[in-house]
Coordinates of C-alpha atoms in Angstrom, one line a residue:
M1469 CA -59.6 -18.2 -42.3
S1470 CA -60.3 -18.7 -38.6
S1471 CA -60.0 -22.2 -37.1
P1472 CA -63.1 -23.8 -35.4
T1473 CA -61.2 -23.7 -32.1
A1474 CA -60.6 -20.0 -32.3
A1475 CA -64.3 -19.4 -33.1
A1476 CA -65.4 -21.4 -30.1
T1477 CA -63.1 -19.5 -27.9
V1478 CA -64.5 -16.2 -29.1
A1479 CA -68.0 -17.6 -28.5
R1480 CA -67.3 -18.6 -24.9
R1481 CA -65.9 -15.2 -24.2
R1482 CA -69.1 -13.6 -25.4
R1483 CA -71.2 -15.6 -23.0
G1484 CA -72.1 -14.3 -19.5
P1485 CA -71.5 -16.0 -16.2
S1486 CA -74.6 -18.2 -16.5
G1487 CA -73.6 -19.4 -19.9
A1488 CA -76.2 -17.4 -21.7
R1489 CA -75.1 -15.7 -24.9
A1490 CA -74.2 -12.1 -24.3
A1491 CA -75.2 -9.3 -26.5
S1492 CA -72.8 -8.3 -29.3
P1493 CA -70.3 -5.8 -28.1
A1494 CA -70.1 -2.3 -29.4
P1495 CA -67.7 -1.7 -32.2
G1496 CA -65.2 0.2 -29.9
T1497 CA -65.2 -2.6 -27.5
A1498 CA -64.3 -5.1 -30.2
A1499 CA -61.4 -3.0 -31.3
R1500 CA -60.0 -2.9 -27.8
W1501 CA -60.2 -6.7 -27.5
R1502 CA -58.3 -7.1 -30.7
Q1503 CA -55.5 -4.8 -29.4
Q1504 CA -55.3 -6.7 -26.1
R1505 CA -55.0 -10.0 -27.9
A1506 CA -52.3 -8.7 -30.2
L1507 CA -50.3 -7.2 -27.3
K1508 CA -50.5 -10.6 -25.4
A1509 CA -49.3 -12.4 -28.5
A1510 CA -46.3 -10.1 -28.9
L1511 CA -45.3 -10.4 -25.2
L1512 CA -45.5 -14.2 -25.4
A1513 CA -43.3 -14.2 -28.6
A1514 CA -40.7 -12.0 -27.0
L1515 CA -40.6 -14.2 -23.9
G1516 CA -40.1 -17.3 -26.0
A1517 CA -37.3 -15.7 -28.0
A1518 CA -35.5 -14.6 -24.9
C1519 CA -35.7 -18.1 -23.4
C1520 CA -34.3 -19.6 -26.6
V1521 CA -31.4 -17.2 -26.7
A1522 CA -30.6 -18.0 -23.0
L1523 CA -30.5 -21.7 -23.7
L1524 CA -28.3 -21.2 -26.7
R1525 CA -25.9 -19.1 -24.8
A1526 CA -25.7 -21.7 -22.0
D1527 CA -24.5 -24.3 -24.5
L1528 CA -22.8 -21.9 -27.0
P1529 CA -20.7 -19.4 -25.0
F1530 CA -19.4 -17.7 -28.1
L1531 CA -22.9 -16.2 -28.7
A1532 CA -22.5 -14.1 -25.5
P1533 CA -21.5 -10.5 -26.1
S1534 CA -18.0 -9.6 -25.0
A1535 CA -17.5 -7.3 -22.0
R1536 CA -17.2 -3.7 -22.7
P1537 CA -13.5 -2.9 -22.9
H1538 CA -12.0 -0.6 -20.3
E1539 CA -10.7 2.8 -21.5
D1540 CA -7.2 1.6 -20.7
A1541 CA -6.5 -2.1 -21.0
R1542 CA -3.7 -1.9 -18.4
L1543 CA -6.1 -1.1 -15.7
Q1544 CA -8.8 -3.8 -15.7
L1545 CA -7.7 -7.4 -15.2
P1546 CA -9.3 -10.8 -14.5
A1547 CA -9.2 -11.8 -10.9
D1548 CA -7.1 -14.9 -11.7
E1549 CA -5.9 -15.2 -15.3
G1550 CA -4.5 -18.7 -15.6
G1551 CA -6.0 -20.2 -12.5
E1552 CA -2.7 -20.0 -10.5
A1553 CA -3.9 -18.4 -7.3
G1554 CA -4.4 -20.7 -4.3
R1555 CA -2.3 -23.6 -5.4
V1556 CA 0.9 -24.6 -3.4
G1557 CA 4.3 -24.2 -5.1
E1558 CA 7.3 -26.5 -4.9
D1559 CA 8.6 -24.6 -1.9
G1560 CA 5.4 -25.1 0.1
W1561 CA 4.3 -21.5 -0.3
P1562 CA 0.9 -20.5 -1.7
V1563 CA 1.0 -19.2 -5.2
F1564 CA -0.5 -15.8 -6.0
G1565 CA -1.6 -15.7 -9.6
G1566 CA -2.9 -13.1 -12.0
M1567 CA -1.2 -10.1 -13.5
R1568 CA 1.5 -8.0 -12.0
W1569 CA 3.0 -4.6 -12.7
R1570 CA 6.3 -2.8 -13.4
G1571 CA 7.2 0.8 -13.7
C1572 CA 7.4 2.6 -17.0
V1573 CA 7.7 6.4 -16.8
G1574 CA 9.5 7.1 -20.2
G1575 CA 12.5 9.3 -21.0
E1576 CA 13.4 12.9 -20.3
D1577 CA 10.5 14.3 -22.4
A1578 CA 7.9 12.3 -20.4
H1579 CA 7.3 15.0 -17.8
H1580 CA 6.7 18.0 -20.1
T1581 CA 3.2 19.4 -20.1
A1582 CA 1.4 22.7 -21.0
M1583 CA 1.2 23.3 -17.3
D1584 CA 5.0 23.6 -16.8
G1585 CA 5.9 26.8 -15.1
A1586 CA 8.6 29.0 -16.8
D1587 CA 11.8 29.4 -14.7
E1588 CA 11.1 32.6 -12.8
G1589 CA 14.1 32.4 -10.4
G1590 CA 12.0 31.7 -7.3
Y1591 CA 12.8 29.2 -4.6
L1592 CA 10.4 26.8 -2.9
M1593 CA 10.8 25.6 0.6
V1594 CA 8.5 23.0 2.2
Q1595 CA 8.1 22.0 5.8
L1596 CA 7.0 18.4 5.8
A1597 CA 4.7 16.8 8.4
G1598 CA 4.2 13.3 9.8
G1599 CA 6.3 10.2 9.9
L1600 CA 8.7 8.9 7.3
N1601 CA 6.2 7.6 4.9
Q1602 CA 3.9 10.6 5.1
M1603 CA 7.0 12.8 4.5
R1604 CA 8.1 10.7 1.6
A1605 CA 4.8 11.4 -0.2
G1606 CA 5.2 15.1 0.7
I1607 CA 8.7 15.2 -0.9
C1608 CA 7.3 13.8 -4.2
D1609 CA 4.4 16.3 -4.2
A1610 CA 6.9 19.1 -3.6
V1611 CA 8.9 18.1 -6.7
V1612 CA 5.7 18.5 -8.8
V1613 CA 4.8 21.8 -7.2
A1614 CA 8.3 23.2 -7.9
R1615 CA 7.8 22.1 -11.5
L1616 CA 4.4 23.8 -11.7
L1617 CA 5.9 27.0 -10.3
G1618 CA 9.0 27.0 -12.3
A1619 CA 10.9 27.3 -9.1
A1620 CA 14.1 25.7 -7.6
L1621 CA 13.3 23.3 -4.8
M1622 CA 15.2 23.6 -1.6
L1623 CA 15.9 20.3 0.2
P1624 CA 12.7 19.6 2.1
L1625 CA 12.7 20.1 5.8
L1626 CA 11.8 17.0 7.8
D1627 CA 9.3 16.9 10.7
N1628 CA 11.4 16.6 13.8
S1629 CA 8.7 17.3 16.4
S1630 CA 5.3 15.9 15.8
W1631 CA 6.3 12.3 15.2
W1632 CA 9.9 11.5 16.0
A1633 CA 12.3 13.8 17.8
D1634 CA 15.6 12.5 16.3
G1635 CA 16.7 15.7 14.5
S1636 CA 17.3 14.0 11.1
T1637 CA 17.6 16.2 8.1
F1638 CA 16.9 15.3 4.5
S1639 CA 20.6 14.5 3.9
D1640 CA 20.6 12.2 7.0
V1641 CA 17.9 10.0 5.5
F1642 CA 18.1 10.3 1.7
D1643 CA 21.0 10.6 -0.7
A1644 CA 20.7 14.3 -1.5
G1645 CA 23.2 14.3 -4.4
H1646 CA 21.4 11.4 -6.2
F1647 CA 18.1 13.1 -5.6
A1648 CA 19.3 16.3 -7.2
R1649 CA 21.0 14.7 -10.2
T1650 CA 18.1 12.4 -11.0
L1651 CA 15.6 15.3 -11.1
A1652 CA 17.9 17.8 -12.8
P1653 CA 16.3 17.7 -16.2
W1654 CA 13.0 18.8 -14.7
V1655 CA 13.5 20.5 -11.4
R1656 CA 16.5 22.2 -10.0
V1657 CA 17.2 21.1 -6.4
V1658 CA 19.5 23.1 -4.1
D1659 CA 20.6 22.9 -0.5
R1660 CA 21.0 26.6 0.1
L1661 CA 19.8 30.0 -1.2
P1662 CA 22.0 32.1 -3.3
S1663 CA 24.1 34.7 -1.5
A1664 CA 21.8 37.6 -2.7
L1665 CA 18.8 36.0 -0.9
R1666 CA 20.3 34.4 2.2
G1667 CA 19.3 37.2 4.5
R1668 CA 15.7 37.3 3.2
A1669 CA 13.0 35.6 5.3
P1670 CA 10.7 33.4 3.2
L1671 CA 7.1 34.3 2.8
E1672 CA 5.2 31.5 4.7
R1673 CA 1.9 30.0 3.6
T1674 CA -0.2 26.9 4.3
V1675 CA -2.1 25.7 1.3
P1676 CA -5.4 23.7 1.6
R1677 CA -5.2 19.9 1.5
G1678 CA -5.6 18.4 -2.0
S1679 CA -4.9 21.7 -3.8
T1680 CA -5.1 21.4 -7.6
A1681 CA -2.3 22.2 -10.0
E1682 CA -4.3 25.3 -11.1
Y1683 CA -4.4 26.5 -7.5
Y1684 CA -0.6 26.5 -7.3
Q1685 CA -0.2 28.1 -10.7
T1686 CA -2.5 31.0 -9.8
H1687 CA -2.3 31.7 -6.1
V1688 CA 1.1 30.4 -5.1
R1689 CA 2.9 31.6 -8.2
R1690 CA 1.6 35.1 -7.7
V1691 CA 3.0 35.1 -4.1
M1692 CA 6.4 33.7 -5.4
R1693 CA 6.7 36.4 -8.0
R1694 CA 6.4 38.9 -5.2
A1695 CA 8.6 37.3 -2.5
Q1696 CA 10.9 35.1 -4.6
V1697 CA 11.3 32.7 -1.6
V1698 CA 8.1 30.9 -0.4
K1699 CA 7.9 28.4 2.4
L1700 CA 4.8 26.0 2.5
N1701 CA 4.2 24.7 6.0
H1702 CA 2.5 21.5 7.2
F1703 CA 3.1 20.1 3.7
D1704 CA 1.3 16.8 3.8
S1705 CA -1.4 15.7 1.3
R1706 CA -1.4 19.3 -0.1
L1707 CA -1.5 18.2 -3.8
H1708 CA -4.4 16.6 -5.5
D1709 CA -4.3 12.9 -6.4
H1710 CA -5.5 13.6 -10.0
L1711 CA -2.9 15.4 -12.2
P1712 CA -2.0 15.3 -15.9
A1713 CA -0.2 12.0 -16.7
A1714 CA 3.2 13.8 -17.3
L1715 CA 3.1 15.3 -13.8
Q1716 CA 2.1 11.9 -12.3
K1717 CA 5.1 10.3 -13.9
L1718 CA 7.3 13.0 -12.4
R1719 CA 5.8 12.1 -9.0
C1720 CA 6.8 8.5 -9.7
R1721 CA 10.3 9.4 -10.8
A1722 CA 10.8 11.3 -7.6
N1723 CA 9.5 8.5 -5.5
Y1724 CA 10.9 5.4 -7.0
E1725 CA 14.1 6.7 -8.7
A1726 CA 15.3 9.9 -7.1
L1727 CA 14.6 9.1 -3.4
R1728 CA 17.2 6.7 -2.2
F1729 CA 18.1 6.0 1.3
V1730 CA 21.6 6.8 2.6
L1731 CA 24.4 4.3 2.6
P1732 CA 24.1 3.2 6.2
V1733 CA 20.5 2.2 5.6
T1734 CA 21.2 0.2 2.5
R1735 CA 24.2 -1.5 4.2
A1736 CA 22.0 -2.4 7.2
V1737 CA 19.3 -3.8 4.9
A1738 CA 21.9 -5.9 3.0
R1739 CA 23.2 -7.4 6.3
L1740 CA 19.8 -8.1 7.7
T1741 CA 18.5 -9.6 4.5
H1742 CA 21.5 -11.9 4.4
A1743 CA 20.9 -13.0 8.0
L1744 CA 17.2 -13.7 7.4
T1745 CA 17.6 -15.5 4.1
H1746 CA 20.9 -17.4 4.6
P1747 CA 20.7 -19.4 7.9
A1748 CA 24.4 -20.3 7.7
A1749 CA 25.3 -16.7 8.2
L1750 CA 23.8 -16.7 11.7
A1751 CA 26.2 -17.1 14.6
A1752 CA 26.0 -20.6 16.0
S1753 CA 25.0 -19.3 19.4
A1754 CA 22.4 -16.8 18.2
A1755 CA 19.9 -18.2 15.8
I1756 CA 16.6 -16.3 15.4
S1757 CA 15.1 -16.4 18.9
T1758 CA 11.5 -17.4 19.3
D1759 CA 11.1 -14.5 21.8
H1760 CA 13.2 -11.8 20.3
H1761 CA 11.2 -9.0 21.8
A1762 CA 11.7 -10.4 25.3
A1763 CA 15.4 -10.7 24.5
R1764 CA 15.4 -7.0 23.6
A1765 CA 13.9 -6.1 27.0
A1766 CA 15.6 -8.6 29.3
G1767 CA 18.6 -10.1 27.5
A1768 CA 19.0 -13.2 25.4
A1769 CA 19.4 -15.6 28.3
A1770 CA 16.3 -14.5 30.1
A1771 CA 14.4 -14.6 26.8
D1772 CA 15.4 -18.2 26.1
E1773 CA 14.3 -19.2 29.5
A1774 CA 10.9 -17.4 29.3
G1775 CA 10.3 -18.4 25.7
G1776 CA 10.6 -22.1 26.2
G1777 CA 13.7 -22.9 24.3
G1778 CA 14.8 -20.0 22.2
V1779 CA 17.6 -21.3 20.0
G1780 CA 16.7 -24.9 20.6
A1781 CA 13.1 -24.4 19.4
A1782 CA 14.4 -22.9 16.2
Q1783 CA 17.0 -25.5 15.6
G1784 CA 14.4 -28.2 16.2
Q1785 CA 12.8 -27.2 13.0
G1786 CA 15.8 -28.3 10.9
G1787 CA 13.7 -30.4 8.4
Q1788 CA 11.3 -27.5 7.9
R1789 CA 14.2 -25.1 7.4
E1790 CA 15.7 -27.3 4.7
Q1791 CA 12.3 -27.5 2.9
A1792 CA 12.1 -23.7 2.8
E1793 CA 15.6 -23.1 1.5
R1794 CA 16.1 -22.4 -2.2
R1795 CA 18.8 -24.2 -4.2
D1796 CA 21.1 -21.2 -3.8
G1797 CA 20.9 -21.6 -0.1
A1798 CA 18.7 -18.6 0.5
V1799 CA 15.1 -18.6 1.7
K1800 CA 12.2 -16.3 0.8
Y1801 CA 10.6 -14.3 3.6
V1802 CA 7.3 -12.6 4.4
A1803 CA 7.3 -9.1 5.7
I1804 CA 4.5 -8.1 8.2
H1805 CA 3.8 -4.5 8.8
L1806 CA 2.3 -5.4 12.2
R1807 CA 1.3 -1.9 13.5
Y1808 CA 0.3 -3.5 16.8
E1809 CA 1.5 -0.5 18.7
P1810 CA -0.1 1.5 21.5
D1811 CA -0.6 4.7 19.6
M1812 CA -2.2 2.9 16.6
L1813 CA -4.5 0.8 18.8
A1814 CA -5.6 3.9 20.7
F1815 CA -6.4 5.7 17.4
T1816 CA -8.7 2.9 16.3
G1817 CA -10.9 3.2 19.4
C1818 CA -11.1 -0.6 19.7
E1819 CA -10.4 -3.0 22.6
Y1820 CA -7.9 -5.8 22.4
G1821 CA -8.7 -8.0 25.4
G1822 CA -6.6 -6.2 28.0
G1823 CA -9.5 -5.3 30.3
A1824 CA -9.8 -2.1 32.4
E1825 CA -6.0 -1.5 32.5
E1826 CA -5.8 -1.5 28.7
R1827 CA -8.8 0.7 28.3
A1828 CA -7.3 3.3 30.7
L1829 CA -3.9 3.2 28.9
L1830 CA -5.4 3.6 25.4
A1831 CA -7.8 6.3 26.6
S1832 CA -4.8 8.3 28.0
I1833 CA -3.0 8.0 24.6
R1834 CA -6.1 9.2 22.8
Q1835 CA -5.9 12.5 24.6
R1836 CA -3.0 13.4 22.3
W1837 CA -5.5 13.9 19.5
V1838 CA -7.8 16.7 20.5
N1839 CA -10.1 16.2 17.5
L1840 CA -10.8 12.5 17.9
P1841 CA -14.5 11.8 18.6
A1842 CA -15.7 9.3 21.2
M1843 CA -15.9 5.8 19.7
D1844 CA -17.8 2.7 20.5
A1845 CA -15.3 -0.2 20.6
G1846 CA -17.9 -2.8 19.5
K1847 CA -19.1 -0.7 16.5
Q1848 CA -15.5 -0.1 15.5
R1849 CA -14.8 -3.8 15.4
A1850 CA -18.0 -4.5 13.5
K1851 CA -16.9 -1.9 10.9
G1852 CA -13.5 -3.6 10.5
R1853 CA -11.5 -0.7 11.8
C1854 CA -9.4 -2.6 14.4
I1855 CA -5.9 -3.8 14.0
A1856 CA -5.5 -7.6 13.7
T1857 CA -3.7 -9.0 16.8
P1858 CA -0.5 -11.1 16.3
S1859 CA -2.7 -14.2 17.0
Q1860 CA -5.0 -13.2 14.2
V1861 CA -2.1 -12.5 11.8
A1862 CA -0.9 -16.0 12.5
L1863 CA -4.4 -17.3 11.5
A1864 CA -4.3 -15.3 8.3
L1865 CA -0.9 -16.7 7.4
Q1866 CA -2.1 -20.2 8.1
A1867 CA -5.3 -19.7 6.1
L1868 CA -3.2 -18.6 3.2
G1869 CA -1.2 -21.8 3.4
F1870 CA 2.2 -20.7 4.6
P1871 CA 4.1 -23.5 6.3
P1872 CA 5.6 -23.2 9.8
S1873 CA 9.1 -23.0 8.3
T1874 CA 8.2 -19.6 6.7
R1875 CA 10.6 -16.8 7.7
L1876 CA 8.8 -13.7 8.9
Y1877 CA 10.2 -10.2 9.2
I1878 CA 8.3 -8.0 11.6
A1879 CA 8.3 -4.3 10.7
S1880 CA 7.1 -2.6 13.9
G1881 CA 7.9 -0.4 16.8
A1882 CA 7.4 -1.2 20.4
L1883 CA 4.4 -3.6 20.7
H1884 CA 1.3 -3.2 22.8
G1885 CA 1.6 -5.7 25.6
G1886 CA 5.3 -6.1 25.4
P1887 CA 7.1 -9.4 24.6
A1888 CA 4.0 -11.6 25.4
A1889 CA 2.1 -10.1 22.5
L1890 CA 4.1 -12.0 19.9
R1891 CA 3.9 -15.4 21.5
P1892 CA 0.9 -16.7 19.5
L1893 CA 2.6 -15.7 16.2
L1894 CA 5.9 -17.2 17.3
A1895 CA 4.3 -20.4 18.3
A1896 CA 2.9 -20.9 14.8
F1897 CA 5.9 -19.5 13.0
P1898 CA 9.1 -19.9 15.0
F1899 CA 11.4 -18.3 12.4
T1900 CA 10.3 -14.8 13.1
A1901 CA 12.6 -11.8 13.5
D1902 CA 12.8 -8.0 13.4
K1903 CA 15.7 -5.7 12.7
L1904 CA 17.0 -5.8 16.3
S1905 CA 17.0 -9.6 16.7
L1906 CA 18.6 -10.1 13.4
A1907 CA 21.3 -7.5 14.3
R1908 CA 22.0 -9.4 17.5
S1909 CA 22.3 -12.7 15.6
L1910 CA 25.1 -11.3 13.5
T1911 CA 28.6 -11.1 14.8
P1912 CA 31.2 -8.9 13.0
A1913 CA 32.7 -12.1 11.6
T1914 CA 29.4 -13.4 10.2
A1915 CA 28.0 -10.1 9.0
P1916 CA 28.4 -9.9 5.2
A1917 CA 30.5 -7.1 3.7
H1918 CA 28.5 -4.6 1.7
T1919 CA 29.1 -5.6 -1.9
G1920 CA 27.8 -2.6 -3.7
G1921 CA 24.2 -1.8 -4.4
Q1922 CA 22.3 1.2 -5.4
A1923 CA 24.0 3.6 -3.0
D1924 CA 27.6 2.9 -3.9
D1925 CA 27.8 4.3 -7.3
D1926 CA 26.9 7.8 -6.3
E1927 CA 29.1 8.5 -3.3
D1928 CA 30.7 11.4 -5.0
E1929 CA 29.6 14.9 -4.2
G1930 CA 28.6 15.9 -7.8
D1931 CA 29.1 19.6 -8.2
G1932 CA 30.3 20.1 -4.6
A1933 CA 27.1 21.7 -3.4
W1934 CA 26.0 18.9 -1.1
G1935 CA 28.8 19.0 1.6
G1936 CA 28.7 15.9 3.8
G1937 CA 27.6 13.5 1.0
G1938 CA 24.7 12.1 2.9
E1939 CA 26.7 11.0 6.0
V1940 CA 24.6 10.1 9.0
R1941 CA 25.4 11.8 12.3
G1942 CA 25.7 9.7 15.4
G1943 CA 25.0 5.9 15.5
A1944 CA 27.3 3.1 16.1
E1945 CA 30.5 2.8 14.1
G1946 CA 32.3 -0.3 12.9
G1947 CA 30.9 -3.7 11.8
G1948 CA 27.6 -3.8 13.6
A1949 CA 24.6 -4.7 11.4
L1950 CA 22.8 -1.4 12.3
A1951 CA 25.9 0.8 12.3
G1952 CA 25.0 4.3 11.5
V1953 CA 21.2 3.9 12.0
E1954 CA 20.9 2.6 15.6
G1955 CA 19.2 5.0 17.9
R1956 CA 17.7 7.1 15.0
A1957 CA 14.0 6.5 14.7
T1958 CA 13.6 7.8 11.1
L1959 CA 16.5 5.7 9.9
L1960 CA 15.2 2.5 11.7
A1961 CA 11.9 3.2 10.0
A1962 CA 13.7 3.4 6.7
V1963 CA 15.2 -0.1 7.4
D1964 CA 11.7 -1.5 8.0
Y1965 CA 10.5 0.1 4.7
E1966 CA 13.3 -1.4 2.6
M1967 CA 13.0 -4.8 4.3
S1968 CA 9.2 -4.8 3.6
R1969 CA 9.7 -3.6 0.0
R1970 CA 12.1 -6.4 -0.8
A1971 CA 10.0 -9.3 0.7
A1972 CA 8.5 -12.0 -1.4
V1973 CA 5.1 -11.2 0.2
L1974 CA 4.1 -8.2 2.2
L1975 CA 1.2 -8.5 4.7
A1976 CA 0.0 -5.1 5.8
N1977 CA -2.1 -5.1 9.0
N1978 CA -3.6 -1.7 8.3
N1979 CA -4.4 0.7 5.5
G1980 CA -2.1 3.6 6.5
N1981 CA 0.6 5.5 4.8
M1982 CA 3.3 2.8 4.9
A1983 CA 0.9 0.2 3.5
H1984 CA -0.1 2.4 0.6
L1985 CA 3.4 3.6 -0.3
L1986 CA 4.8 0.0 -0.1
A1987 CA 1.9 -1.3 -2.2
G1988 CA 2.7 1.2 -4.9
H1989 CA 6.5 0.8 -4.7
R1990 CA 6.2 -3.0 -5.0
R1991 CA 4.0 -2.7 -8.0
Y1992 CA 6.4 -0.3 -9.7
A1993 CA 9.3 -2.6 -8.9
G1994 CA 7.4 -5.7 -10.0
V1995 CA 8.0 -7.3 -6.6
G1996 CA 5.8 -10.2 -5.3
S1997 CA 2.4 -10.0 -3.8
T1998 CA 0.8 -7.6 -1.4
V1999 CA -1.9 -8.8 1.0
L2000 CA -3.7 -6.1 2.9
V2001 CA -5.4 -7.5 6.0
F2002 CA -8.1 -5.0 6.9
G2003 CA -11.8 -4.6 6.4
S2004 CA -14.9 -5.8 8.1
S2005 CA -15.2 -9.0 6.2
V2006 CA -11.6 -10.2 7.1
H2007 CA -12.1 -9.2 10.8
R2008 CA -15.4 -11.0 11.0
L2009 CA -13.8 -14.2 9.6
L2010 CA -10.8 -13.9 12.0
D2011 CA -13.2 -13.5 14.9
A2012 CA -15.2 -16.6 13.7
I2013 CA -12.1 -18.7 13.5
Q2014 CA -11.1 -17.8 17.0
Q2015 CA -14.5 -18.8 18.1
G2016 CA -14.1 -22.3 16.6
D2017 CA -15.7 -21.9 13.2
L2018 CA -13.5 -24.1 11.0
A2019 CA -15.3 -23.3 7.8
A2020 CA -14.4 -19.7 8.2
S2021 CA -10.7 -20.6 7.6
H2022 CA -11.5 -21.6 4.0
K2023 CA -13.5 -18.4 3.5
L2024 CA -10.7 -16.3 4.9
R2025 CA -8.2 -17.9 2.5
H2026 CA -10.5 -17.1 -0.5
R2027 CA -11.1 -13.6 0.8
L2028 CA -7.4 -12.8 1.3
L2029 CA -6.4 -14.3 -2.1
K2030 CA -9.2 -12.3 -3.8
G2031 CA -8.2 -9.2 -1.9
D2032 CA -4.6 -9.6 -3.1
L2033 CA -5.6 -10.1 -6.7
N2034 CA -8.0 -7.2 -6.6
T2035 CA -5.4 -4.8 -5.2
Q2036 CA -3.1 -5.9 -8.0
G2037 CA -5.6 -5.6 -10.8
E2038 CA -8.8 -3.8 -9.8
S2039 CA -10.2 -0.8 -11.6
I2040 CA -8.4 2.5 -11.1
D2041 CA -11.2 4.4 -9.5
K2042 CA -11.6 1.7 -6.8
A2043 CA -7.9 1.5 -6.1
I2044 CA -7.5 5.3 -5.8
A2045 CA -10.5 5.4 -3.4
K2046 CA -8.7 2.9 -1.2
G2047 CA -5.2 4.3 -1.1
G2048 CA -4.7 7.1 -3.5
F2049 CA -2.2 7.6 -6.2
Y2050 CA 0.8 6.4 -4.2
A2051 CA -0.9 3.0 -3.6
F2052 CA -1.7 2.6 -7.3
P2053 CA 0.4 4.9 -9.5
Q2054 CA -1.6 4.0 -12.6
D2055 CA 0.1 6.5 -15.0
C2056 CA 3.5 4.9 -14.2
L2057 CA 2.6 1.2 -14.6
C2058 CA 2.7 -1.4 -17.3
R2059 CA 1.5 -4.9 -16.7
I2060 CA 3.5 -8.1 -16.8
Q2061 CA 2.5 -11.7 -16.4
S2062 CA 3.8 -13.4 -13.2
S2063 CA 3.0 -16.6 -11.4
G2064 CA 3.5 -15.0 -8.0

């Protein structure tokens, strides 16, 4: 039965604008009115139900649906599980929370797939391209390609012309015997052709960048069957990032287990690490200088005078030094891949405050790359494509909460602007060094003896096919910290790589090959945190801090911590888009819990 109120409402609706009673509607019109009233009632009921559910969920979180699980639970992690990130540890360092990774590639059967090529007696040669890190990725790709072709891999040929002209061979930089023995179950590695083929010239080809596994098995294998010896030139980024998991694990085994630097590099790294982390090992008259790059150019005495104290400034931080030391007498250190070098700055197309003289210098360097387009410096900076200056790197470290006593290792070549470029960083963090300043600080008496390590247990020549056993030609002999590597650009770059890989925290100032390879290597090894300082948001905040915006410092800290945790635990597609497989080798990783 209708209520009186409802009847009155219907009566009012039937009256016209003057209040007079309107004529009764046609039967079709009445039906439409009923449909409209029913629709309005249904909408109101649905809206009310939604509001109730929302209120219930606000008070009762267990009613909220769980997030859709990722296809692989290893690959999607909360930004800060446990709330550790951002707090300060007992040693005064910031704590980087969340999940971390370690390598897991399986046993000998882990790299067998339906795509494996049958052993057809062919030989694969590759001519690498680029610097040390670009060549390292190329070597690992070559191992997979040899597996796909069922071919023996000749020791890869290093690039001695386009980047560094130091004449290094594979055996000068990497332990060739260890490389061959580690990969023996899957790929045969040789240093020379058999006598029957030594007089035959290889058939040379250049494959497209990012070629798929199917491309190699169809096009390149057909060529190898005909020629038996094939040489692939300009071999950099010539294999696709996405491969079957078994082949990706072979990539990882080549990169993280088979590739090992020669003994002079590992000895140098052991000595430099000891000097950086054990202050008592430093010669009394040569503590880490606050102007080590000036000392390199003009001598230690001139550097101490120009730098305002040198040894005295470092020794004046005695209390801070004691705070940073661990109970075992060692201190942790942060490695900074600074990349503030003239060629890199020129490549970015940015300006760095040096005026007309700087613009002319960088413009002349840019002429080396014929395909570089004209760039607007302001737009490049707005897009976050510039390199952070040493002053901005100091701001980033301070925003993260590192104390002035923090030991910094600078992985870099010759800096743009010379010795003066590092002064803002050294003023904030006086315990800063690079490989050359650390080597100067060690006398033969204080340099630690090499006590073993990963290169010592494989000094034999295996089956006798490797002649030379990985000895390094040239370089200083005797007890110097850089004995065997000094004057060799590729080997000095290897020292920087290892020092950066072993650091408690790595701060990479750009997103190039070294940053990507180190990020992946550190994940595989389960080592510390990696903070990548690049991107428009970080650069805008750094610029704002330098212009006096104090609130930007807190935002920068949050952004850097968030960036670190995301690069450790973000989704795979996003990680690959940023740095490729070598930055995030997902098929080779298992996660572990760590507090930083």
